Amino acid sequence: MKLSITLATSRRILAQLRHDHRTVGLLIGVPTLLMILLRYVIDNPDAFDRWAPMLLGVFPFIVMFIVTSVGTLRERTGGTLERLMTTPLGKLDLLLGYALAFGLLALVQVGVVTAVSVTWLGLDLAGSIWSLVLVAVLDALLGMALGLFASAFARTEFQAVQFMPAFVLPQALLCGLVVPREQMASWLEWISAVLPLSYAVEAMLELSRGDEFTSTLARDLAVIIGCVIVSLMLGAATLRRRTA
Amino acid sequence: MISSAVKTVDLRVDRGGREVLHGLTFEVPRGEIVGLLGPSGCGKTTLIRAVVGVQIVKSGDVTVLGLPAGGADLRRLVGYATQTPAVYSDLTVLENLRYFGSVLGAPRDDADRVIEEVGLAKERDQVVATLSGGQLSRASLAAALLGTPELLVLDEPTVGLDPVLRQELWELFHELADRGVTLMISSHVMDEAARCGRLLLMREGVILADDTPGALRAHTGTDDLEEAFLRLIAEREEARA
Ligand SMILES: Nc1ncnc2c1ncn2[C@@H]1O[C@H](COP(=O)(O)OP(=O)(O)OP(=O)(O)O)[C@@H](O)[C@H]1O
Ligand SMILES: [Mg+2]
């Protein structure tokens, strides 16, 4: 691993995004639009205060999952990965390069959605806004790392996109967003306890309730960071210098 | 000083559950331009992948510049251009080469040097997706020239190029060889064979001949290398029958 190579990789990914205005527009515009929609569909400020932070945790996760799984699949099928594997670039350089670039993008995405929510939509957040941004960016990194891992199992972009519902929707259903986890059948609650998104949503829930840095919040953050590291390592294991 | 740039011993490779390289043994001397020729599907790309160290090998040895192929110490010394151009289609030519250059630890102005060398100066700031087919393959070739490779492995670098451009690229290859760089270049156009210092003729995963163009002509008794190749095949068939 070499810092200059990692940074060059992030710069390259950001340059690719810079050439693709529409994707960047969608990445930032869609979550904002959904948040506005949510605000007026619910039409109840108290309920919005509970829902909005949870969605702020889920959006970046989903979006980064898709962008990364398609992006890395393109590197695999386009031959650039094979070429990079013959250069001094280390697997970690590539992974951290992606993490850095998409982490930055997630920061912008979450920043815009949060700003719109707090100002225009009147979101009243009990917890600190910085913790919310921190959790949201970690969620984005988690989505990125899982997307990278998932892309190893896709041969085509069609398959990669289908991994989104496969990887993400069960987590979204079980994470406590739709039904609180305590109210689920015990086997479902047990499954939800091993899915990382559950902790992301729990952390957001804590933030919407009060501004103390509770031990639950600390545990949730630790679990999310742990999952990011494990998925990045799984992702690294799927990058092979030699293939058949 | 190790005399051979590439050396394989009884190299066997399986692809898709089938053996596609059946025990190749050959050596490429340093500073030489070696043409890798043979019909489509005979295993040129597979052999090249084994040399640059991205191919899973069933058995046998591949040594590059005295080291096992694909080792970390070789990654700065071996330039590789894949058969299907491998560059980022959503970046400009310059952005692509700057990126590959920094990965290789090449100086920053190296990108401009290789852009000149492959004749893409006018397309320098053009997004790769909008390049013509020949320009695209030259952009991919340029990335292999970055830094100071001692071995260049080029998989059909001149496909789809007009005679003038091909002539220029072959001049470049010879300049590089004069500086001591070894080049391994695959092609299935026989008229390029005459420009190589040595030829490796392959067919169905075996090596038919490993010689200089002159020796091949003498051995087969014809001046035309395409004809020589056909005679070698016939000779083989006879020997087998
Ligand atoms: N990924 C793969 N899975 C299964 N079989 C493969 C794979 N790649 C190549 N092959 C087979 O291995 C053999 C050698 O292929 P290779 O690409 O090395 O040929 P080549 O000489 O480079 O051909 P061309 O001149 O058309 O590029 C072919 O029969 C091909 O069908
Ligand atoms: Mg080939």
Coordinates of C-alpha atoms and ligand atoms in Angstrom, one line a residue:
Chain A
M1 CA 0.0 0.0 0.0
K2 CA 1.2 3.5 -0.9
L3 CA -0.5 6.7 0.0
S4 CA 0.3 8.4 -3.3
I5 CA -1.4 5.5 -5.2
T6 CA -4.4 5.6 -2.9
L7 CA -4.8 9.3 -3.4
A8 CA -4.3 9.0 -7.2
T9 CA -7.1 6.4 -7.2
S10 CA -9.5 8.6 -5.3
R11 CA -8.7 11.5 -7.6
R12 CA -9.3 9.3 -10.6
I13 CA -12.7 8.2 -9.3
L14 CA -13.7 11.8 -8.5
A15 CA -12.6 12.8 -12.0
Q16 CA -14.8 10.1 -13.5
L17 CA -17.7 11.5 -11.4
R18 CA -16.9 15.0 -12.6
H19 CA -17.4 13.9 -16.2
D20 CA -20.8 12.4 -15.3
H21 CA -22.9 15.3 -14.1
R22 CA -26.1 13.4 -14.4
T23 CA -25.0 10.7 -11.9
V24 CA -23.8 13.3 -9.4
G25 CA -27.1 15.2 -9.8
L26 CA -29.1 12.0 -9.2
L27 CA -27.0 11.0 -6.2
I28 CA -27.7 14.3 -4.5
G29 CA -31.0 15.2 -5.9
V30 CA -32.9 11.9 -5.4
P31 CA -32.5 11.6 -1.6
T32 CA -33.4 15.3 -1.2
L33 CA -36.5 14.9 -3.3
L34 CA -37.5 11.8 -1.4
M35 CA -37.0 13.6 1.9
I36 CA -39.3 16.5 0.7
L37 CA -41.8 13.9 -0.4
L38 CA -41.7 12.2 2.9
R39 CA -42.2 15.4 4.8
Y40 CA -45.4 16.2 3.0
V41 CA -46.7 12.6 2.8
I42 CA -46.4 12.2 6.6
D43 CA -47.5 15.8 7.2
N44 CA -46.9 15.5 10.9
P45 CA -43.7 17.3 12.2
D46 CA -43.3 14.9 15.2
A47 CA -43.5 11.7 13.0
F48 CA -41.2 13.4 10.5
D49 CA -38.6 14.0 13.2
R50 CA -38.5 10.3 13.9
W51 CA -38.5 9.1 10.3
A52 CA -36.1 11.6 8.7
P53 CA -33.0 10.6 10.6
M54 CA -33.6 6.9 9.9
L55 CA -33.9 7.6 6.2
L56 CA -30.8 9.7 6.3
G57 CA -29.0 6.5 7.4
V58 CA -30.6 4.3 4.7
F59 CA -30.3 6.6 1.6
P60 CA -26.5 6.8 1.5
F61 CA -26.2 3.1 2.2
I62 CA -28.4 2.2 -0.7
V63 CA -26.9 4.7 -3.1
M64 CA -23.3 3.9 -2.4
F65 CA -24.1 0.2 -2.6
I66 CA -25.3 0.6 -6.2
V67 CA -22.7 3.0 -7.4
T68 CA -19.8 0.9 -6.0
S69 CA -21.1 -2.4 -7.2
V70 CA -21.6 -1.2 -10.7
G71 CA -18.4 0.8 -10.7
T72 CA -16.2 -2.1 -9.6
L73 CA -17.9 -4.4 -11.9
R74 CA -17.0 -2.1 -14.8
E75 CA -13.4 -2.2 -13.6
R76 CA -13.5 -6.0 -13.7
T77 CA -15.2 -6.4 -17.1
G78 CA -13.5 -3.4 -18.7
G79 CA -10.1 -4.9 -18.2
T80 CA -8.8 -1.9 -16.2
L81 CA -8.7 -4.1 -13.1
E82 CA -6.5 -6.7 -14.9
R83 CA -4.2 -3.9 -16.0
L84 CA -4.0 -2.4 -12.5
M85 CA -3.2 -5.8 -11.0
T86 CA 0.0 -5.9 -13.1
T87 CA 1.1 -2.5 -11.6
P88 CA 2.4 -1.7 -8.1
L89 CA -1.1 -0.8 -7.0
G90 CA -2.1 -2.7 -3.9
K91 CA -5.6 -4.1 -3.3
L92 CA -5.9 -1.8 -0.3
D93 CA -4.9 1.2 -2.5
L94 CA -7.9 0.5 -4.7
L95 CA -10.3 -0.2 -1.8
L96 CA -9.3 2.9 0.2
G97 CA -9.2 5.0 -3.0
Y98 CA -12.8 4.0 -3.5
A99 CA -13.7 4.6 0.2
L100 CA -12.1 8.0 0.2
A101 CA -13.8 9.2 -3.0
F102 CA -17.2 7.8 -2.2
G103 CA -16.9 8.9 1.5
L104 CA -16.4 12.4 0.2
L105 CA -19.3 12.1 -2.1
A106 CA -21.5 10.8 0.7
L107 CA -20.5 13.8 2.8
V108 CA -21.8 16.1 0.2
Q109 CA -25.0 14.0 -0.3
V110 CA -25.7 13.8 3.4
G111 CA -24.8 17.5 3.9
V112 CA -27.3 18.6 1.3
V113 CA -30.1 16.4 2.4
T114 CA -29.5 17.3 6.1
A115 CA -29.4 21.0 5.3
V116 CA -32.6 20.9 3.3
S117 CA -34.3 18.9 6.1
V118 CA -33.2 21.1 8.9
T119 CA -34.0 24.4 7.2
W120 CA -36.9 24.0 4.7
L121 CA -38.5 20.9 6.1
G122 CA -38.2 22.0 9.7
L123 CA -36.5 18.8 11.0
D124 CA -36.1 19.1 14.7
L125 CA -33.1 16.9 15.6
A126 CA -32.7 16.2 19.3
G127 CA -29.1 14.9 18.9
S128 CA -26.1 16.7 17.5
I129 CA -26.0 17.2 13.8
W130 CA -22.4 16.2 13.6
S131 CA -23.1 12.8 15.0
L132 CA -25.9 12.4 12.5
V133 CA -23.5 13.3 9.6
L134 CA -20.9 10.9 11.1
V135 CA -23.4 8.0 11.3
A136 CA -24.7 8.8 7.7
V137 CA -21.2 8.8 6.3
L138 CA -20.3 5.5 8.0
D139 CA -23.5 4.1 6.5
A140 CA -22.4 5.2 3.1
L141 CA -19.0 3.5 3.6
L142 CA -20.8 0.4 4.7
G143 CA -22.9 0.4 1.6
M144 CA -19.8 1.0 -0.5
A145 CA -17.9 -1.9 1.2
L146 CA -20.8 -4.3 0.8
G147 CA -21.3 -3.2 -2.8
L148 CA -17.7 -3.9 -3.6
F149 CA -18.0 -7.3 -2.1
A150 CA -21.3 -8.0 -3.9
S151 CA -19.8 -7.0 -7.3
A152 CA -17.5 -10.0 -7.1
F153 CA -20.5 -12.3 -7.5
A154 CA -22.0 -10.5 -10.5
R155 CA -20.9 -11.2 -14.0
T156 CA -23.0 -8.5 -15.7
E157 CA -24.3 -5.1 -14.8
F158 CA -27.8 -6.5 -14.8
Q159 CA -26.8 -8.9 -12.1
A160 CA -25.1 -6.2 -10.1
V161 CA -28.2 -4.0 -10.1
Q162 CA -30.2 -7.0 -9.0
F163 CA -28.0 -7.4 -5.9
M164 CA -29.4 -4.2 -4.6
P165 CA -32.8 -5.7 -3.8
A166 CA -31.1 -8.9 -2.7
F167 CA -28.6 -7.3 -0.3
V168 CA -30.4 -4.2 0.7
L169 CA -34.2 -4.7 0.8
P170 CA -34.2 -7.6 3.4
Q171 CA -32.0 -5.3 5.5
A172 CA -34.3 -2.4 5.0
L173 CA -37.3 -4.5 6.0
L174 CA -35.6 -5.9 9.1
C175 CA -33.7 -2.9 10.3
G176 CA -36.6 -1.5 12.3
L177 CA -37.6 1.1 9.8
V178 CA -40.9 -0.5 8.9
V179 CA -41.7 -2.3 12.1
P180 CA -39.7 -1.7 15.4
R181 CA -37.4 -4.6 15.9
E182 CA -38.8 -5.5 19.4
Q183 CA -42.2 -6.2 17.7
M184 CA -40.8 -8.7 15.3
A185 CA -41.1 -12.5 15.7
S186 CA -38.0 -13.6 17.6
W187 CA -36.4 -15.4 14.7
L188 CA -36.7 -12.2 12.6
E189 CA -35.4 -10.1 15.4
W190 CA -32.4 -12.5 15.7
I191 CA -31.7 -12.1 12.0
S192 CA -32.0 -8.4 12.2
A193 CA -29.5 -8.4 15.0
V194 CA -26.8 -9.7 12.7
L195 CA -27.6 -7.2 9.8
P196 CA -25.5 -4.1 9.9
L197 CA -28.2 -1.7 8.7
S198 CA -30.2 -2.4 11.9
Y199 CA -27.4 -0.7 13.9
A200 CA -27.3 2.2 11.5
V201 CA -31.0 2.8 12.0
E202 CA -30.8 2.3 15.8
A203 CA -28.0 4.8 15.9
M204 CA -30.2 7.3 14.0
L205 CA -33.1 6.6 16.3
E206 CA -30.9 7.4 19.3
L207 CA -29.9 10.6 17.7
S208 CA -33.5 11.6 17.1
R209 CA -34.4 11.0 20.7
G210 CA -31.8 12.9 22.6
D211 CA -28.5 14.7 22.4
E212 CA -26.6 12.5 24.8
F213 CA -23.9 10.2 23.5
T214 CA -25.5 7.1 24.9
S215 CA -23.8 3.7 25.3
T216 CA -26.2 2.3 22.7
L217 CA -25.0 4.9 20.2
A218 CA -21.4 4.1 21.0
R219 CA -22.1 0.4 20.5
D220 CA -23.9 1.0 17.2
L221 CA -21.0 3.1 15.9
A222 CA -18.6 0.4 16.9
V223 CA -20.7 -2.3 15.1
I224 CA -20.9 -0.2 12.0
I225 CA -17.2 0.5 11.9
G226 CA -16.5 -3.1 12.5
C227 CA -18.8 -4.1 9.6
V228 CA -17.1 -1.6 7.3
I229 CA -13.7 -3.1 8.1
V230 CA -14.9 -6.7 7.7
S231 CA -16.6 -5.9 4.4
L232 CA -13.6 -4.1 3.1
M233 CA -11.5 -7.1 3.9
L234 CA -14.0 -9.4 2.3
G235 CA -13.9 -7.1 -0.7
A236 CA -10.1 -7.2 -0.8
A237 CA -10.3 -11.0 -0.7
T238 CA -12.4 -10.9 -3.9
L239 CA -9.8 -8.9 -5.8
R240 CA -7.5 -11.4 -7.3
R241 CA -4.2 -10.7 -9.1
R242 CA -4.5 -14.0 -10.9
T243 CA -7.7 -15.2 -12.5
A244 CA -8.7 -18.3 -14.6
Chain B
M1 CA 23.1 -10.1 -15.8
I2 CA 20.3 -12.5 -16.6
S3 CA 20.3 -13.1 -20.3
S4 CA 16.7 -14.1 -20.9
A5 CA 13.8 -11.6 -20.4
V6 CA 11.2 -14.4 -20.4
K7 CA 11.6 -18.1 -19.8
T8 CA 9.0 -20.7 -19.5
V9 CA 9.4 -24.4 -18.7
D10 CA 6.6 -26.8 -19.5
L11 CA 3.9 -24.2 -19.0
R12 CA 0.4 -25.7 -18.8
V13 CA -2.8 -23.6 -18.4
D14 CA -6.4 -24.7 -18.1
R15 CA -9.2 -22.4 -19.2
G16 CA -12.9 -23.2 -18.9
G17 CA -12.1 -26.7 -17.8
R18 CA -9.9 -27.4 -20.8
E19 CA -6.1 -27.4 -21.2
V20 CA -5.3 -24.6 -23.6
L21 CA -1.5 -24.4 -23.3
H22 CA 0.1 -27.8 -23.5
G23 CA 3.5 -27.5 -21.9
L24 CA 5.3 -24.5 -23.5
T25 CA 9.0 -24.2 -23.1
F26 CA 10.8 -21.2 -24.7
E27 CA 13.1 -18.3 -23.9
V28 CA 13.1 -14.7 -25.0
P29 CA 16.5 -13.0 -25.1
R30 CA 16.8 -9.5 -23.7
G31 CA 16.5 -6.5 -26.0
E32 CA 14.8 -8.6 -28.6
I33 CA 11.4 -8.1 -30.4
V34 CA 9.6 -11.3 -30.3
G35 CA 6.5 -11.8 -32.4
L36 CA 3.9 -14.2 -31.0
L37 CA 1.9 -15.4 -34.0
G38 CA -0.8 -17.9 -34.5
P39 CA -4.4 -18.4 -35.5
S40 CA -7.3 -17.0 -33.4
G41 CA -7.9 -19.0 -30.3
C42 CA -4.4 -20.7 -30.3
G43 CA -3.6 -19.3 -26.8
K44 CA -1.6 -16.1 -27.5
T45 CA -3.5 -14.0 -25.0
T46 CA -3.4 -16.8 -22.4
L47 CA 0.4 -17.1 -22.7
I48 CA 0.7 -13.3 -22.4
R49 CA -1.5 -13.3 -19.3
A50 CA 0.8 -16.0 -17.8
V51 CA 3.9 -13.8 -18.6
V52 CA 2.4 -10.7 -16.9
G53 CA 1.3 -12.9 -14.0
V54 CA -2.5 -12.5 -14.1
Q55 CA -3.3 -16.0 -15.3
I56 CA -3.7 -19.0 -13.0
V57 CA -1.2 -21.5 -14.2
K58 CA -1.7 -25.3 -13.8
S59 CA 1.9 -26.3 -13.9
G60 CA 5.3 -25.3 -15.1
D61 CA 7.4 -22.2 -14.5
V62 CA 7.4 -18.7 -15.9
T63 CA 10.4 -16.5 -15.2
V64 CA 10.5 -12.9 -16.1
L65 CA 13.7 -10.9 -15.9
G66 CA 15.0 -13.6 -13.6
L67 CA 12.1 -13.4 -11.2
P68 CA 8.9 -15.5 -10.9
A69 CA 6.2 -13.9 -13.2
G70 CA 3.8 -11.6 -11.4
G71 CA 6.0 -10.9 -8.4
A72 CA 5.8 -7.5 -6.7
D73 CA 9.3 -6.5 -7.9
L74 CA 8.3 -6.9 -11.5
R75 CA 5.3 -4.7 -11.5
R76 CA 7.3 -1.5 -12.3
L77 CA 9.4 -3.3 -14.9
V78 CA 6.7 -4.9 -17.1
G79 CA 4.4 -2.9 -19.3
Y80 CA 1.2 -4.6 -20.4
A81 CA -1.3 -3.6 -23.1
T82 CA -4.3 -5.9 -23.1
Q83 CA -6.0 -7.1 -26.3
T84 CA -9.2 -5.2 -25.6
P85 CA -8.2 -1.7 -24.7
A86 CA -8.2 -1.2 -20.9
V87 CA -8.6 2.5 -20.2
Y88 CA -11.4 4.4 -18.4
S89 CA -13.9 5.4 -21.1
D90 CA -15.3 8.3 -19.0
L91 CA -11.9 10.0 -18.6
T92 CA -9.8 12.0 -21.1
V93 CA -6.7 10.5 -22.7
L94 CA -4.5 12.7 -20.4
E95 CA -6.5 11.9 -17.2
N96 CA -6.1 8.2 -18.0
L97 CA -2.4 8.4 -18.5
R98 CA -1.8 10.6 -15.5
Y99 CA -3.6 8.1 -13.4
F100 CA -1.7 5.0 -14.7
G101 CA 1.5 7.1 -14.5
S102 CA 1.0 7.9 -10.8
V103 CA 0.2 4.2 -10.1
L104 CA 3.5 3.3 -11.7
G105 CA 5.4 6.1 -10.0
A106 CA 6.3 7.7 -13.3
P107 CA 7.2 11.4 -13.5
R108 CA 4.2 13.7 -14.1
D109 CA 5.3 14.7 -17.6
D110 CA 5.5 11.1 -18.7
A111 CA 1.9 11.2 -19.8
D112 CA 2.6 13.8 -22.4
R113 CA 5.7 11.9 -23.7
V114 CA 3.7 8.7 -24.3
I115 CA 0.8 10.7 -25.9
E116 CA 3.3 12.0 -28.4
E117 CA 4.8 8.6 -29.0
V118 CA 1.5 7.0 -30.0
G119 CA 0.4 10.1 -32.0
L120 CA -2.5 11.2 -29.9
A121 CA -1.4 14.8 -29.2
K122 CA -4.5 16.2 -30.8
E123 CA -6.8 14.0 -28.8
R124 CA -5.0 14.6 -25.5
D125 CA -8.1 16.2 -23.8
Q126 CA -10.7 14.1 -25.6
V127 CA -12.9 11.8 -23.5
V128 CA -11.9 8.2 -24.3
A129 CA -15.4 7.1 -25.1
T130 CA -15.4 9.4 -28.1
L131 CA -12.1 8.1 -29.6
S132 CA -12.1 6.1 -32.8
G133 CA -11.2 2.4 -32.6
G134 CA -7.6 2.9 -33.6
Q135 CA -7.2 5.9 -31.3
L136 CA -8.7 3.9 -28.4
S137 CA -6.2 1.1 -28.8
R138 CA -3.3 3.6 -29.0
A139 CA -4.5 5.2 -25.8
S140 CA -4.4 1.8 -24.2
L141 CA -0.9 1.1 -25.7
A142 CA 0.3 4.5 -24.4
A143 CA -0.4 3.4 -20.8
A144 CA 2.0 0.4 -21.3
L145 CA 4.8 2.7 -22.3
L146 CA 4.6 4.8 -19.1
G147 CA 7.6 4.7 -16.8
T148 CA 10.7 2.7 -17.7
P149 CA 9.6 -0.8 -18.4
E150 CA 12.3 -3.4 -19.2
L151 CA 9.8 -5.7 -20.8
L152 CA 6.8 -4.7 -22.9
V153 CA 4.1 -7.2 -23.4
L154 CA 1.7 -6.0 -26.1
D155 CA -1.4 -8.0 -27.1
E156 CA -2.2 -7.1 -30.8
P157 CA -1.3 -3.5 -30.4
T158 CA -1.6 -2.7 -34.1
V159 CA -5.0 -4.1 -34.9
G160 CA -7.2 -1.7 -36.9
L161 CA -4.4 0.8 -37.6
D162 CA -3.6 2.1 -41.1
P163 CA -0.2 1.3 -42.7
V164 CA 1.3 4.7 -41.8
L165 CA 0.5 4.5 -38.1
R166 CA 1.7 0.9 -38.0
Q167 CA 4.9 1.8 -39.6
E168 CA 5.4 4.6 -37.0
L169 CA 4.6 2.3 -34.1
W170 CA 7.0 -0.4 -35.4
E171 CA 9.7 2.3 -35.6
L172 CA 8.9 3.1 -31.9
F173 CA 9.2 -0.5 -31.0
H174 CA 12.6 -0.8 -32.6
E175 CA 13.8 2.3 -30.9
L176 CA 12.8 0.8 -27.6
A177 CA 14.5 -2.4 -28.4
D178 CA 17.7 -0.5 -29.3
R179 CA 17.6 1.0 -25.8
G180 CA 17.5 -2.6 -24.4
V181 CA 13.8 -3.0 -23.8
T182 CA 12.5 -6.5 -24.6
L183 CA 9.2 -6.6 -26.5
M184 CA 6.8 -9.5 -26.8
I185 CA 4.1 -8.6 -29.4
S186 CA 1.3 -10.8 -30.5
S187 CA -0.4 -10.5 -33.9
H188 CA -2.1 -12.6 -36.4
V189 CA -1.0 -10.5 -39.3
M190 CA 1.9 -12.3 -40.9
D191 CA 3.3 -9.2 -42.6
E192 CA 4.3 -8.0 -39.2
A193 CA 6.3 -11.1 -38.5
A194 CA 9.1 -9.9 -40.8
R195 CA 9.6 -6.9 -38.5
C196 CA 10.4 -9.1 -35.5
G197 CA 13.8 -10.3 -34.4
R198 CA 12.4 -13.6 -33.4
L199 CA 9.2 -15.4 -33.9
L200 CA 7.2 -17.8 -31.8
L201 CA 4.7 -19.5 -33.9
M202 CA 1.8 -21.1 -32.0
R203 CA -1.0 -23.4 -32.9
E204 CA -3.6 -25.0 -30.7
G205 CA -1.7 -24.4 -27.5
V206 CA 1.7 -25.7 -28.7
I207 CA 4.7 -23.9 -30.1
L208 CA 5.4 -24.8 -33.8
A209 CA 8.5 -22.8 -34.2
D210 CA 10.8 -20.5 -32.1
D211 CA 13.3 -19.0 -34.5
T212 CA 14.4 -15.9 -36.4
P213 CA 12.4 -15.0 -39.5
G214 CA 15.5 -15.7 -41.6
A215 CA 16.0 -19.2 -40.2
L216 CA 12.3 -20.0 -40.7
R217 CA 12.5 -19.0 -44.3
A218 CA 15.5 -21.1 -44.8
H219 CA 14.1 -24.1 -43.0
T220 CA 10.8 -24.1 -44.9
G221 CA 12.3 -23.0 -48.2
T222 CA 10.1 -20.1 -48.8
D223 CA 10.5 -16.3 -48.6
D224 CA 6.8 -15.7 -47.6
L225 CA 6.4 -16.1 -43.9
E226 CA 2.7 -16.9 -44.3
E227 CA 3.6 -19.7 -46.6
A228 CA 6.3 -20.8 -44.1
F229 CA 3.8 -21.0 -41.4
L230 CA 1.5 -23.2 -43.5
R231 CA 4.4 -25.5 -44.4
L232 CA 5.3 -25.9 -40.8
I233 CA 1.7 -27.0 -40.0
A234 CA 1.8 -29.5 -42.8
E235 CA 5.1 -30.8 -41.6
R236 CA 3.7 -31.3 -38.1
E237 CA 0.6 -33.1 -39.5
E238 CA 2.8 -35.4 -41.5
A239 CA 5.0 -36.2 -38.5
R240 CA 1.9 -37.0 -36.5
A241 CA 0.4 -39.3 -39.1
Ligands
LIG1 N1 -12.3 -17.1 -19.8 C1 -12.2 -18.2 -20.6 N2 -12.9 -19.3 -20.2 C2 -12.9 -20.4 -21.0 N3 -12.1 -20.5 -22.1 C3 -11.4 -19.5 -22.5 C4 -11.4 -18.2 -21.7 N4 -10.6 -17.4 -22.3 C5 -10.1 -18.0 -23.4 N5 -10.6 -19.3 -23.5 C6 -10.2 -20.3 -24.5 O1 -8.8 -20.5 -24.5 C7 -8.3 -20.6 -25.8 C8 -7.2 -19.6 -26.0 O2 -7.7 -18.3 -26.0 P1 -6.8 -17.0 -26.2 O3 -7.6 -15.9 -25.8 O4 -5.5 -17.2 -25.5 O5 -6.5 -17.1 -27.8 P2 -5.8 -16.1 -28.7 O6 -4.7 -16.8 -29.4 O7 -5.4 -14.9 -28.0 O8 -6.9 -15.7 -29.8 P3 -7.1 -14.3 -30.6 O9 -6.1 -14.2 -31.7 O10 -8.5 -14.5 -31.2 O11 -7.0 -13.2 -29.6 C9 -9.5 -20.4 -26.8 O12 -9.9 -21.6 -27.2 C10 -10.5 -19.7 -25.9 O13 -11.8 -20.1 -26.4
MG2 MG -5.9 -12.9 -28.0

